[in-house]
PDB file of C-alpha atoms and ligand atoms in Angstrom:
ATOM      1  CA  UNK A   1      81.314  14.452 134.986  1.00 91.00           C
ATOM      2  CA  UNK A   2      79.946  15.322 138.652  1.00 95.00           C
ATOM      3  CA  UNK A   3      79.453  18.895 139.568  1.00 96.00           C
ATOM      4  CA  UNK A   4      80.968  18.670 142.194  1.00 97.00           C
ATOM      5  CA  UNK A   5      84.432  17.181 140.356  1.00 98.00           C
ATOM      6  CA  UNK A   6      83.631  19.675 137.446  1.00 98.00           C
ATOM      7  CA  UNK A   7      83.463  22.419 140.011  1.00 98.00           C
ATOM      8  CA  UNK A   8      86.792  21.452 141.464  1.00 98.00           C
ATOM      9  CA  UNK A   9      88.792  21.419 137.731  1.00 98.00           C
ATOM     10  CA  UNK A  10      87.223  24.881 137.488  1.00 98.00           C
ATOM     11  CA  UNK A  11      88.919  26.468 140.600  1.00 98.00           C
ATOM     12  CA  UNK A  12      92.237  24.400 140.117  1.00 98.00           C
ATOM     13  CA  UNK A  13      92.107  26.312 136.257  1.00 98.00           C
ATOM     14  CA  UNK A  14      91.373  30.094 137.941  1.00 98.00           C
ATOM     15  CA  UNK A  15      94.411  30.094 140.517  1.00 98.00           C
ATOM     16  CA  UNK A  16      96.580  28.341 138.269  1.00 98.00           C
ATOM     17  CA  UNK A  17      95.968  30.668 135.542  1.00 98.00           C
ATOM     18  CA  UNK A  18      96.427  33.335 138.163  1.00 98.00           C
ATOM     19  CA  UNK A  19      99.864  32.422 139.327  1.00 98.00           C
ATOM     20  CA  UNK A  20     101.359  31.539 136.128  1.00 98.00           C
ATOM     21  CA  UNK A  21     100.639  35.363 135.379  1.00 98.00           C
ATOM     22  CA  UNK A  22     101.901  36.269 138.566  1.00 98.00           C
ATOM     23  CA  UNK A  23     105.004  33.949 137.856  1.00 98.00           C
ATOM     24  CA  UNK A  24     105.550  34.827 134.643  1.00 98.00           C
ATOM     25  CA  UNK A  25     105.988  38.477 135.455  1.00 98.00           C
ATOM     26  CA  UNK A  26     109.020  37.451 137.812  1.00 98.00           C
ATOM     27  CA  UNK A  27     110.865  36.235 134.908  1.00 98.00           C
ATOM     28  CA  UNK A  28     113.756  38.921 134.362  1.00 98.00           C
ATOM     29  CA  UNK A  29     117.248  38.605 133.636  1.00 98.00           C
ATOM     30  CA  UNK A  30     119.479  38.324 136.737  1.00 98.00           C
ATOM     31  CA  UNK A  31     116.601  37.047 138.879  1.00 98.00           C
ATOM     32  CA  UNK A  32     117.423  33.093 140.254  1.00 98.00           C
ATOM     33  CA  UNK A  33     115.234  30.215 139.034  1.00 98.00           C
ATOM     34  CA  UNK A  34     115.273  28.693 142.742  1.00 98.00           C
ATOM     35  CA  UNK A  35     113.607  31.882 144.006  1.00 98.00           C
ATOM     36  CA  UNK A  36     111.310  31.896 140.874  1.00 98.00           C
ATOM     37  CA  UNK A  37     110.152  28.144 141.738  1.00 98.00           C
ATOM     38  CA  UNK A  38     110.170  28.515 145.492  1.00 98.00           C
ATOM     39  CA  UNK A  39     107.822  32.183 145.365  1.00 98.00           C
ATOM     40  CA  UNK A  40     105.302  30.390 142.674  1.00 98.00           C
ATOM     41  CA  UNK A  41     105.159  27.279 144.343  1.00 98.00           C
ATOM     42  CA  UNK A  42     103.990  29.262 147.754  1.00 98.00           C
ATOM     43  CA  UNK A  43     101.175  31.115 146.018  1.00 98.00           C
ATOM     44  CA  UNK A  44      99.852  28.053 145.108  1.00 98.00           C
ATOM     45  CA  UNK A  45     100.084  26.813 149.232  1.00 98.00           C
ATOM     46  CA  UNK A  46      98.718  30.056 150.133  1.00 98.00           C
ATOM     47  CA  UNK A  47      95.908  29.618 147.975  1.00 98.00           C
ATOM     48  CA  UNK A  48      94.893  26.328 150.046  1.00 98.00           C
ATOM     49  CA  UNK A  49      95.488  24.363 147.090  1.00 98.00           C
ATOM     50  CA  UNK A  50      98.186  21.355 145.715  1.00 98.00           C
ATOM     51  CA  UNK A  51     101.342  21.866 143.908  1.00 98.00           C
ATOM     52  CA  UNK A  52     100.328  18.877 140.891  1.00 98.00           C
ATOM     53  CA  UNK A  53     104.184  18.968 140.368  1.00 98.00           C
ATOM     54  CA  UNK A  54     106.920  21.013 141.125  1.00 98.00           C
ATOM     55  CA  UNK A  55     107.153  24.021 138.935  1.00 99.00           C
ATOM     56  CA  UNK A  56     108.702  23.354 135.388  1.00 98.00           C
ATOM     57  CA  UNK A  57     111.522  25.969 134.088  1.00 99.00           C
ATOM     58  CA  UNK A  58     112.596  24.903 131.379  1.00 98.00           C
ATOM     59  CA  UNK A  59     114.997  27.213 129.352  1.00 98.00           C
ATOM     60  CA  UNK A  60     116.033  27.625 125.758  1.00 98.00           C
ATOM     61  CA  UNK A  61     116.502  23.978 123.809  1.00 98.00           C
ATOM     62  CA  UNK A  62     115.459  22.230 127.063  1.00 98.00           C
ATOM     63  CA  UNK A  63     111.706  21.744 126.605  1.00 98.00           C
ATOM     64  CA  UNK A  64     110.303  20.353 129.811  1.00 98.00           C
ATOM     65  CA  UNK A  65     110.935  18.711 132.987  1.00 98.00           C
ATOM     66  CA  UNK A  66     113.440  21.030 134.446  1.00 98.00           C
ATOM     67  CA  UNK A  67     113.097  22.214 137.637  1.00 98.00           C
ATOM     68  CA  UNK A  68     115.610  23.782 140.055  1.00 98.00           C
ATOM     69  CA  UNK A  69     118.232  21.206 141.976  1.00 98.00           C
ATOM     70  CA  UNK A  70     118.462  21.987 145.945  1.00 97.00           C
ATOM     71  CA  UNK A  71     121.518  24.125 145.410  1.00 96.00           C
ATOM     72  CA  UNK A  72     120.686  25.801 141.959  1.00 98.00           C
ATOM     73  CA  UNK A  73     122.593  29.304 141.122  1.00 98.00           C
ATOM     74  CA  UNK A  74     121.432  29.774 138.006  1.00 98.00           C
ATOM     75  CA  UNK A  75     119.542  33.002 136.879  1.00 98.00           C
ATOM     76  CA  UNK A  76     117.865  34.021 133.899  1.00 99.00           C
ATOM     77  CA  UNK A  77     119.593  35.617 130.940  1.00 98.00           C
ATOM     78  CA  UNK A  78     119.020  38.469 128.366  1.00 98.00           C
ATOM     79  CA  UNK A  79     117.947  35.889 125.158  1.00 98.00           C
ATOM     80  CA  UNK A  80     116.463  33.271 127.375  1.00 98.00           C
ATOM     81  CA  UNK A  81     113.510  31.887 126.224  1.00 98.00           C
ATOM     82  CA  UNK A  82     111.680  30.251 129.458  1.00 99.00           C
ATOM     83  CA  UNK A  83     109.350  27.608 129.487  1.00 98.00           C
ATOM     84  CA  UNK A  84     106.604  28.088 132.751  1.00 99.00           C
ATOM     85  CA  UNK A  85     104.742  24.937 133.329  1.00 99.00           C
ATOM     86  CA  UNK A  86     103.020  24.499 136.881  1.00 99.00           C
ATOM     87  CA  UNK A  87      99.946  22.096 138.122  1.00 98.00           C
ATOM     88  CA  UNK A  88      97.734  23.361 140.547  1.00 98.00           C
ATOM     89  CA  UNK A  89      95.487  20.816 142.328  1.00 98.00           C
ATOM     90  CA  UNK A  90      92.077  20.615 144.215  1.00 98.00           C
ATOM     91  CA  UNK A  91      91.310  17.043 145.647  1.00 98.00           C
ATOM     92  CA  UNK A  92      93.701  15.706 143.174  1.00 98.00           C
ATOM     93  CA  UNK A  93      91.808  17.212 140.383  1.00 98.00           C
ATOM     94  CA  UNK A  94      94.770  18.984 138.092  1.00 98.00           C
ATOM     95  CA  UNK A  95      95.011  22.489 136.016  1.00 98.00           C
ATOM     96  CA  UNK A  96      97.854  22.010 133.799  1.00 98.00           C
ATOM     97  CA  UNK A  97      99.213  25.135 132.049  1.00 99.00           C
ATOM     98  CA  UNK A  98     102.154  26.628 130.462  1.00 99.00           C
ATOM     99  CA  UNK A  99     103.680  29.765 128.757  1.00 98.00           C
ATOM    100  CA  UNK A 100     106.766  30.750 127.703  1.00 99.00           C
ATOM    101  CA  UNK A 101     108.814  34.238 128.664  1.00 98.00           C
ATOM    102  CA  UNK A 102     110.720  35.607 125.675  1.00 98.00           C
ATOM    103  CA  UNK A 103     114.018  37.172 126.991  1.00 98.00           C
ATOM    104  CA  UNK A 104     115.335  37.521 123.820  1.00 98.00           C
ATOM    105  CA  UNK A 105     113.729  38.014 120.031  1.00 97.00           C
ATOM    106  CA  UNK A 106     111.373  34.755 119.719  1.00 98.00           C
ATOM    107  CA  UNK A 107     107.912  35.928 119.051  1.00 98.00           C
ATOM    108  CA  UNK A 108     107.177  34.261 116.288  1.00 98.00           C
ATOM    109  CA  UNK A 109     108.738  30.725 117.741  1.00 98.00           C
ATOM    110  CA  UNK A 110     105.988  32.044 120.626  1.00 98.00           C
ATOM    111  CA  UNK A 111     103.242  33.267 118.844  1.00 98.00           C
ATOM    112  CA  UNK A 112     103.704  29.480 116.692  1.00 98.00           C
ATOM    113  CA  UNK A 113     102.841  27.149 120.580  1.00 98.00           C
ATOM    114  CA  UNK A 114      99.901  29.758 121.456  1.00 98.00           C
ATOM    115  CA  UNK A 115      98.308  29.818 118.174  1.00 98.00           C
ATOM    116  CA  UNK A 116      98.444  26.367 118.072  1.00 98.00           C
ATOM    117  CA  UNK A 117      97.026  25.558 121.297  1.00 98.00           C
ATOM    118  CA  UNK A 118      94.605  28.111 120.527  1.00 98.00           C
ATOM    119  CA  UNK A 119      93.115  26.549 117.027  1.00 98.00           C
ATOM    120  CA  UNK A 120      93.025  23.306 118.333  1.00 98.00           C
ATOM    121  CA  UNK A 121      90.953  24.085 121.772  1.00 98.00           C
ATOM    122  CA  UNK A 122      88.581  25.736 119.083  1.00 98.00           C
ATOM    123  CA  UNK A 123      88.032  22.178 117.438  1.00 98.00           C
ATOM    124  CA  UNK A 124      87.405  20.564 120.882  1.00 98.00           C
ATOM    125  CA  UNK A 125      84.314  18.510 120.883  1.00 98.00           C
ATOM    126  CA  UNK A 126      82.596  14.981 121.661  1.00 98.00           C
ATOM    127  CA  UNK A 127      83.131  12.956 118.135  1.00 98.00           C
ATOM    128  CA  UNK A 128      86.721  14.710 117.373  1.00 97.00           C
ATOM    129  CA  UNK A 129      89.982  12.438 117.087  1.00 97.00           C
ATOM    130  CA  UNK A 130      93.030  13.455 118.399  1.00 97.00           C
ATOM    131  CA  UNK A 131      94.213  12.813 114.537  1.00 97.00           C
ATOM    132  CA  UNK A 132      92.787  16.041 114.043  1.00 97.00           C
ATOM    133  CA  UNK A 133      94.096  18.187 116.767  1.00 98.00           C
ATOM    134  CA  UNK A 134      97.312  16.760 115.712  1.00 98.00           C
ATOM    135  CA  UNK A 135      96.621  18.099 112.101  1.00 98.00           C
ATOM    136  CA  UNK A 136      95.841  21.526 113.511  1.00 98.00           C
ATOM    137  CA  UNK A 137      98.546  21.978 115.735  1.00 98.00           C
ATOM    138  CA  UNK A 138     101.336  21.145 113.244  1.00 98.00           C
ATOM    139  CA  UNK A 139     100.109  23.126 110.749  1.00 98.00           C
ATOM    140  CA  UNK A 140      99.859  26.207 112.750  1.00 98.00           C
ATOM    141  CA  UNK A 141     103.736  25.490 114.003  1.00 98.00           C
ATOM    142  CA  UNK A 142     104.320  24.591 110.397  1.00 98.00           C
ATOM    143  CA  UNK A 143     103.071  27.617 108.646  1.00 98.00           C
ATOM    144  CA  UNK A 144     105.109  29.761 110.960  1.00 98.00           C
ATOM    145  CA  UNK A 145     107.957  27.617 109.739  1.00 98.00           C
ATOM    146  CA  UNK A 146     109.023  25.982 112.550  1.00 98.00           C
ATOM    147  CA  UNK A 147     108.541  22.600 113.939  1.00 98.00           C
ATOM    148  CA  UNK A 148     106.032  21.272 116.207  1.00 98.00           C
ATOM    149  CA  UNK A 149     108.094  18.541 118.731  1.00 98.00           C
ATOM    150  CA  UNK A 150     106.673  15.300 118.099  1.00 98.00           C
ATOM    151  CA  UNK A 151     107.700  13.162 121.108  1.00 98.00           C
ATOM    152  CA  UNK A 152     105.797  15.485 123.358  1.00 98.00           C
ATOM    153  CA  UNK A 153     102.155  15.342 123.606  1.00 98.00           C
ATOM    154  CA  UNK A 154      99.261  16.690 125.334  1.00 98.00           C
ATOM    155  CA  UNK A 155      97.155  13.901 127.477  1.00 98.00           C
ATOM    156  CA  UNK A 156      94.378  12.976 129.656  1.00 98.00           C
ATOM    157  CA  UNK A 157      93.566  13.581 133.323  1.00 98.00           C
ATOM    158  CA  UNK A 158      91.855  12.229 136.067  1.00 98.00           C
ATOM    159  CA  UNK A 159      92.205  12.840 139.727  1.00 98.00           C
ATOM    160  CA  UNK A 160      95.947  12.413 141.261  1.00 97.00           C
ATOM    161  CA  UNK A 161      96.479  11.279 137.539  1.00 97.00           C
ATOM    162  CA  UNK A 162      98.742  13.964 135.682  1.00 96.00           C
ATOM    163  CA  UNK A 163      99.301  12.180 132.037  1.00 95.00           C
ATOM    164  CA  UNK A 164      96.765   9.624 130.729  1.00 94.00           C
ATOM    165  CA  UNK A 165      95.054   8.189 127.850  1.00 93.00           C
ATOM    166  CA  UNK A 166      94.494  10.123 125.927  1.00 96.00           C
ATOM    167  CA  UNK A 167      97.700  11.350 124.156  1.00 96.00           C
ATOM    168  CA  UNK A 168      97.050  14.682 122.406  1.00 97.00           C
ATOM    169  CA  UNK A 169      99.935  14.514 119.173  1.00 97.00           C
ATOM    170  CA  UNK A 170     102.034  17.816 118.140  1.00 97.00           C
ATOM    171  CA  UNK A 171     101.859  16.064 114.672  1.00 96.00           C
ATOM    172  CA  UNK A 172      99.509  15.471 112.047  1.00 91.00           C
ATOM    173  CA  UNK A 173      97.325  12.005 111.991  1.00 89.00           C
ATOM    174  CA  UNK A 174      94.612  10.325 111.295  1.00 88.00           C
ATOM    175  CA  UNK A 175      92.045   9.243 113.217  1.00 90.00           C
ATOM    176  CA  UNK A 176      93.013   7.956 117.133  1.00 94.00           C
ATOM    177  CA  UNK A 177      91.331   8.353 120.074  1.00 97.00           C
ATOM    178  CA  UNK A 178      88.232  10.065 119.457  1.00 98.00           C
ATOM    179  CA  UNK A 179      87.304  12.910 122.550  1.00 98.00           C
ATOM    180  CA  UNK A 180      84.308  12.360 124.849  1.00 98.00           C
ATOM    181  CA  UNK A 181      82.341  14.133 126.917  1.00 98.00           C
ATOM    182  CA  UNK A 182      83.362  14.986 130.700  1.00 98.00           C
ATOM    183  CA  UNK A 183      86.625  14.217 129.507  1.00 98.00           C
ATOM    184  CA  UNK A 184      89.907  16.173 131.086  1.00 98.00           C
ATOM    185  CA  UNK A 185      92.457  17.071 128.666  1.00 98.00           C
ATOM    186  CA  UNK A 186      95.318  19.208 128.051  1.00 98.00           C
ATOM    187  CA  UNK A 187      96.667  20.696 124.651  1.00 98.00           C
ATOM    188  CA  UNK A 188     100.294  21.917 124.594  1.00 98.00           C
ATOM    189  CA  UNK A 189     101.658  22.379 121.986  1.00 98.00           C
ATOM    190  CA  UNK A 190     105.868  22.675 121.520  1.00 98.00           C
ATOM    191  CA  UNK A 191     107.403  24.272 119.279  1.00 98.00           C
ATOM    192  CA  UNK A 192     111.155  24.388 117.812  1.00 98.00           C
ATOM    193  CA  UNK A 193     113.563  26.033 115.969  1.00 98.00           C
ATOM    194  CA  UNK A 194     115.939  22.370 116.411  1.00 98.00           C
ATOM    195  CA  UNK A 195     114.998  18.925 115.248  1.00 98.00           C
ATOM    196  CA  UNK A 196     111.653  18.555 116.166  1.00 98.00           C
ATOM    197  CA  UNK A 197     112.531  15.845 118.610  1.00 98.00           C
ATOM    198  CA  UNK A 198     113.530  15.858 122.770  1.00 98.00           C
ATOM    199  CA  UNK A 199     116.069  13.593 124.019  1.00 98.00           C
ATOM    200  CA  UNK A 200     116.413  12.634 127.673  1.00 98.00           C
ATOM    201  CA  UNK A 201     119.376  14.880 129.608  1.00 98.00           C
ATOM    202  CA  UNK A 202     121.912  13.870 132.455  1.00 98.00           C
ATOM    203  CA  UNK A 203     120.129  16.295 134.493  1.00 98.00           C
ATOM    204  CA  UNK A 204     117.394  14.544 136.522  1.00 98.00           C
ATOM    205  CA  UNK A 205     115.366  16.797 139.306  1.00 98.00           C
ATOM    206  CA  UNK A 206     111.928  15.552 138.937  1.00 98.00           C
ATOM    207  CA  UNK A 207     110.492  12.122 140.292  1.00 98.00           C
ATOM    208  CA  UNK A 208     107.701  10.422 141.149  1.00 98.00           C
ATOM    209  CA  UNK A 209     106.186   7.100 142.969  1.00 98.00           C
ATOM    210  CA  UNK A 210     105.317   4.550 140.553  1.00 97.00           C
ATOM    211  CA  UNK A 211     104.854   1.093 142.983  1.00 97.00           C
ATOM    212  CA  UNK A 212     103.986   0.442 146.242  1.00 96.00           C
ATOM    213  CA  UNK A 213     106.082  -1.990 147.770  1.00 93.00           C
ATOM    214  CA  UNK A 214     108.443  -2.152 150.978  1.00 92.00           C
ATOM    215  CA  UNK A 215     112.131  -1.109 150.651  1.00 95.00           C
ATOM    216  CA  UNK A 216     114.657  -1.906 152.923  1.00 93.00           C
ATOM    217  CA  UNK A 217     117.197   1.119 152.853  1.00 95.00           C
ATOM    218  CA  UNK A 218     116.309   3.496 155.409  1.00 97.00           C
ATOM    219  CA  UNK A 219     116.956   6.796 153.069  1.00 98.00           C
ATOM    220  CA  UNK A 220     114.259   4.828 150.691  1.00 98.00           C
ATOM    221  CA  UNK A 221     111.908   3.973 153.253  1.00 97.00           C
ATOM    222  CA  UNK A 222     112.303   8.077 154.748  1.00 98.00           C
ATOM    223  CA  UNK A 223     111.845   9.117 151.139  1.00 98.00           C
ATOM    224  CA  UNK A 224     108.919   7.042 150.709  1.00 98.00           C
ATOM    225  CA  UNK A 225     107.310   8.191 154.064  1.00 97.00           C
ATOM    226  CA  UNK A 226     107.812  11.986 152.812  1.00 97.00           C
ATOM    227  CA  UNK A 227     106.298  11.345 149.079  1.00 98.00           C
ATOM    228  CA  UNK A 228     103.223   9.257 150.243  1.00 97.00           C
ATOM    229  CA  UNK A 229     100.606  12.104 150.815  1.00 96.00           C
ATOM    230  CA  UNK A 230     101.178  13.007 146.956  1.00 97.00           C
ATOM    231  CA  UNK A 231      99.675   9.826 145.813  1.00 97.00           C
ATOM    232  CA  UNK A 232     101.800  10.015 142.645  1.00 97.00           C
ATOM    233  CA  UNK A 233     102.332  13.447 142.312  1.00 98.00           C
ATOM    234  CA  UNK A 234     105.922  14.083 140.833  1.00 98.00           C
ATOM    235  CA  UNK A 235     108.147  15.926 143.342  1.00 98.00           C
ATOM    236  CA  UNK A 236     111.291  17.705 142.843  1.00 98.00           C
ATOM    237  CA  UNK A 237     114.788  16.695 144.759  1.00 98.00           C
ATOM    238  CA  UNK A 238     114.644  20.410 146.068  1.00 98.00           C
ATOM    239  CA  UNK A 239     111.729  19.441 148.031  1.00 97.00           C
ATOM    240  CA  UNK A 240     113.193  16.373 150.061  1.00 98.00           C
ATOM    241  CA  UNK A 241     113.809  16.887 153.918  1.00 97.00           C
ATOM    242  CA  UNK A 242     115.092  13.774 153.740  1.00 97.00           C
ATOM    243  CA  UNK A 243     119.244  14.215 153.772  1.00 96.00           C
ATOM    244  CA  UNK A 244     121.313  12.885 151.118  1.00 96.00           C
ATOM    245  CA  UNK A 245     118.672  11.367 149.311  1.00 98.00           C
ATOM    246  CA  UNK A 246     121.056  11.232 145.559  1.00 97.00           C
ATOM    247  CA  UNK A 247     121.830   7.631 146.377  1.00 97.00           C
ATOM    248  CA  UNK A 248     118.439   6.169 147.503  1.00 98.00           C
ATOM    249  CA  UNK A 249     116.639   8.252 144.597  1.00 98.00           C
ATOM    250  CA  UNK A 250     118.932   6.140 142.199  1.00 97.00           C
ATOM    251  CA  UNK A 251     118.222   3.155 144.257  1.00 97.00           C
ATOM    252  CA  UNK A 252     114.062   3.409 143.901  1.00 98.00           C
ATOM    253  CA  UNK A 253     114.527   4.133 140.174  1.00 98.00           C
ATOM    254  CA  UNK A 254     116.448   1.083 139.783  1.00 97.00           C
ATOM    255  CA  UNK A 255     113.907  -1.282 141.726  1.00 96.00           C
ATOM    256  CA  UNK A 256     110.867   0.471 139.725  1.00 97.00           C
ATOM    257  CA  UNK A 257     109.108   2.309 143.190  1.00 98.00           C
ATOM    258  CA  UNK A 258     109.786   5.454 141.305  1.00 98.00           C
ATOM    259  CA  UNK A 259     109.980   7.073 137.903  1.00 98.00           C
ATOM    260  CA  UNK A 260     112.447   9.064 137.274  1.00 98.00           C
ATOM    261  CA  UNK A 261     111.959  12.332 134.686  1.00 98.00           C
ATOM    262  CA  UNK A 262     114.850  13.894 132.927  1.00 98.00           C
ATOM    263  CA  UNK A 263     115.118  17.457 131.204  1.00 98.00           C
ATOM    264  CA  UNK A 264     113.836  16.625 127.955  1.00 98.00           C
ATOM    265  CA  UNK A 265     115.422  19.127 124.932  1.00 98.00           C
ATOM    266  CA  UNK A 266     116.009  19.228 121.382  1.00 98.00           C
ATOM    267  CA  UNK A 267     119.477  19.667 119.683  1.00 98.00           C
ATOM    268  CA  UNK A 268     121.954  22.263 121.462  1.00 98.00           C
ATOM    269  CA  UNK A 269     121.617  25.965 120.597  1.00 98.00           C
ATOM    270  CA  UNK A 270     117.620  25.245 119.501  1.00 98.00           C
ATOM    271  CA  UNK A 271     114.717  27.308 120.832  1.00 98.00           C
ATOM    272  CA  UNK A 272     111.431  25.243 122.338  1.00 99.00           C
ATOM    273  CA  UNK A 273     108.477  27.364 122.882  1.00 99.00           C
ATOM    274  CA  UNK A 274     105.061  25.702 124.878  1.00 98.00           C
ATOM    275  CA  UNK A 275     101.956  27.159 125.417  1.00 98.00           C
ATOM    276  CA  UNK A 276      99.369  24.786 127.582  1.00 98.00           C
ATOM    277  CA  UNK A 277      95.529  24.628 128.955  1.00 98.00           C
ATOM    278  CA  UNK A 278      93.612  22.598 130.753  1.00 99.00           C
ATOM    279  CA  UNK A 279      89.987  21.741 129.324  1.00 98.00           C
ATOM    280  CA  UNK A 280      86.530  19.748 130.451  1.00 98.00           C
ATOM    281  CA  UNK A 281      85.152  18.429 126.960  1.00 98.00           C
ATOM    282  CA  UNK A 282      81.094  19.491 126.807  1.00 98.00           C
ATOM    283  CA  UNK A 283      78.241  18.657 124.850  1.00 97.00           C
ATOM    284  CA  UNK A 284      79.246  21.311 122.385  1.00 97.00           C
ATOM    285  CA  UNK A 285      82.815  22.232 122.669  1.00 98.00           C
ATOM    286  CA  UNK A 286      84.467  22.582 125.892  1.00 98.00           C
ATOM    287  CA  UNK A 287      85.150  24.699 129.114  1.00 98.00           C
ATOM    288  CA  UNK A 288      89.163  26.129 129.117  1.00 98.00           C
ATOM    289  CA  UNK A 289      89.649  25.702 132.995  1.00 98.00           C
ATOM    290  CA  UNK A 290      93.147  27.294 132.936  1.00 98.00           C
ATOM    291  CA  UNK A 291      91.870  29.977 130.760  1.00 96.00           C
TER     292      UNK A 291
HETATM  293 MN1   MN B   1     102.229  21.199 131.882  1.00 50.87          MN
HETATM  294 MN1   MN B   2     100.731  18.740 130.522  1.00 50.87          MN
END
């Protein structure tokens, strides 16, 4: 990897790590999720650098890819247990990194994603397969009895590129892509109290461009027009000036311009935990840029 691109991970990892702090300490009961998303999401402006994707609450069973809709109320609860996922970017070149905010009584279920995470970035080197992180992480989550989610992995990076080759596995394996050096990776593990597996929800706030092609509706072609500096990026509903956008969203999904990402959770009345970094593999282990 170039210096210069290496350098650019690095400070992507140090203000994400840095607001996720900062945003996790806003996490109270009675305090709105819009608010939440809206405050973290400016830091990251304010910093001079890219939102990767918009800000990721996720509460309770719901595991990922929740995000607040333009006209959320909801606020947090005593006994939520709040999934924090945000993507800071410098150039296109991504810190991914999540934690999760106990407002109730699941340490353990906690304690199971960051040890986890934390046992497999130890085994991070050239020459490793992601069999073997795979291994790790389960038995971590496993030992804690709970279990890790296994239709949610970590993955690959590259710049403007949030999830690529290759897939990091919550479950045990053998053998698979093997790690290289200069490669960009992140490890996050989930997990649950439910059935081990996500399922996609109604609820859909989280999109992104997928094809380049011309559209004729002119709420498409306005949506289009808005989206293009993210080259890819997901964006959120909420952050359309584009008005009444419901219809052509459904519209872009349909004709395969844009990808469409629903809440993913396990079973109702589960708890998800996630704990994420972002990491350079080195020579000899590698550099935790969200760290
Ligand atoms: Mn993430
Ligand atoms: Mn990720």
């Amino acid at each position: 990897m170039k210096e210069e691109v290496f350098e650019r991970y690095v400070q992507a990892g140090k203000v994400a790590s840095s607001i996720l702090q900062k945003g996790a300490d806003l996490i109270k009961p009675d305090v709105s999720l819009a608010e939440t998303a809206t405050l973290i999401e400016q830091m990251v402006i304010d910093e001079g650098l890219g939102v990767a994707f918009p800000v990721n609450i996720s509460l309770n069973e719901a595991a990922a890819h929740d995000t607040p809709s333009p006209d959320d109320k909801r606020t947090f609860n005593k006994g939520d247990l709040v999934k924090l996922d945000l993507g800071v970017h410098l150039d296109g070149y991504i810190a991914d990194t999540a934690l999760t905010v106990d407002l109730g009584e699941q340490d353990l279920l906690v304690e199971a994603s960051v040890a986890a995470r934390n046992a497999a970035i130890a085994k991070v080197r050239p020459g490793v397969t992601i069999g073997e992180l795979g291994t790790i992480v389960a038995a971590e989550i496993g030992s804690r009895g709970f279990r890790p989610v296994a239709n949610l992995t970590g993955h690959g990076l590259d710049q403007f590129r949030l999830h690529m080759g290759p897939n990091v596995p919550n479950i045990g394996g053998v053998g698979g892509a093997v790690l290289e050096e200069g490669m960009a990776i992140a490890i996050e593990p989930f997990a649950t109290t439910g059935s081990g597996y996500v399922s996609d929800q109604k609820r859909v706030e989280i999109f992104s461009q997928m094809a380049w092609k011309p559209v004729r509706m002119p709420t498409s072609r306005k949506i289009l027009k808005e989206i293009e500096p993210l080259n890819g990026l997901p964006f959120a509903r909420r952050h359309l000036k584009t008005p009444k956008p419901d219809l052509a969203l459904l519209r872009l999904v349909r004709e395969g311009v844009i990808h469409s990402y629903p809440v993913l959770a396990d079973v109702p009345g589960s708890f998800v935990s996630q704990s994420e970094h972002t990491m350079i593999v080195t020579s000899d282990g590698c550099v935790v840029t969200t760290a």
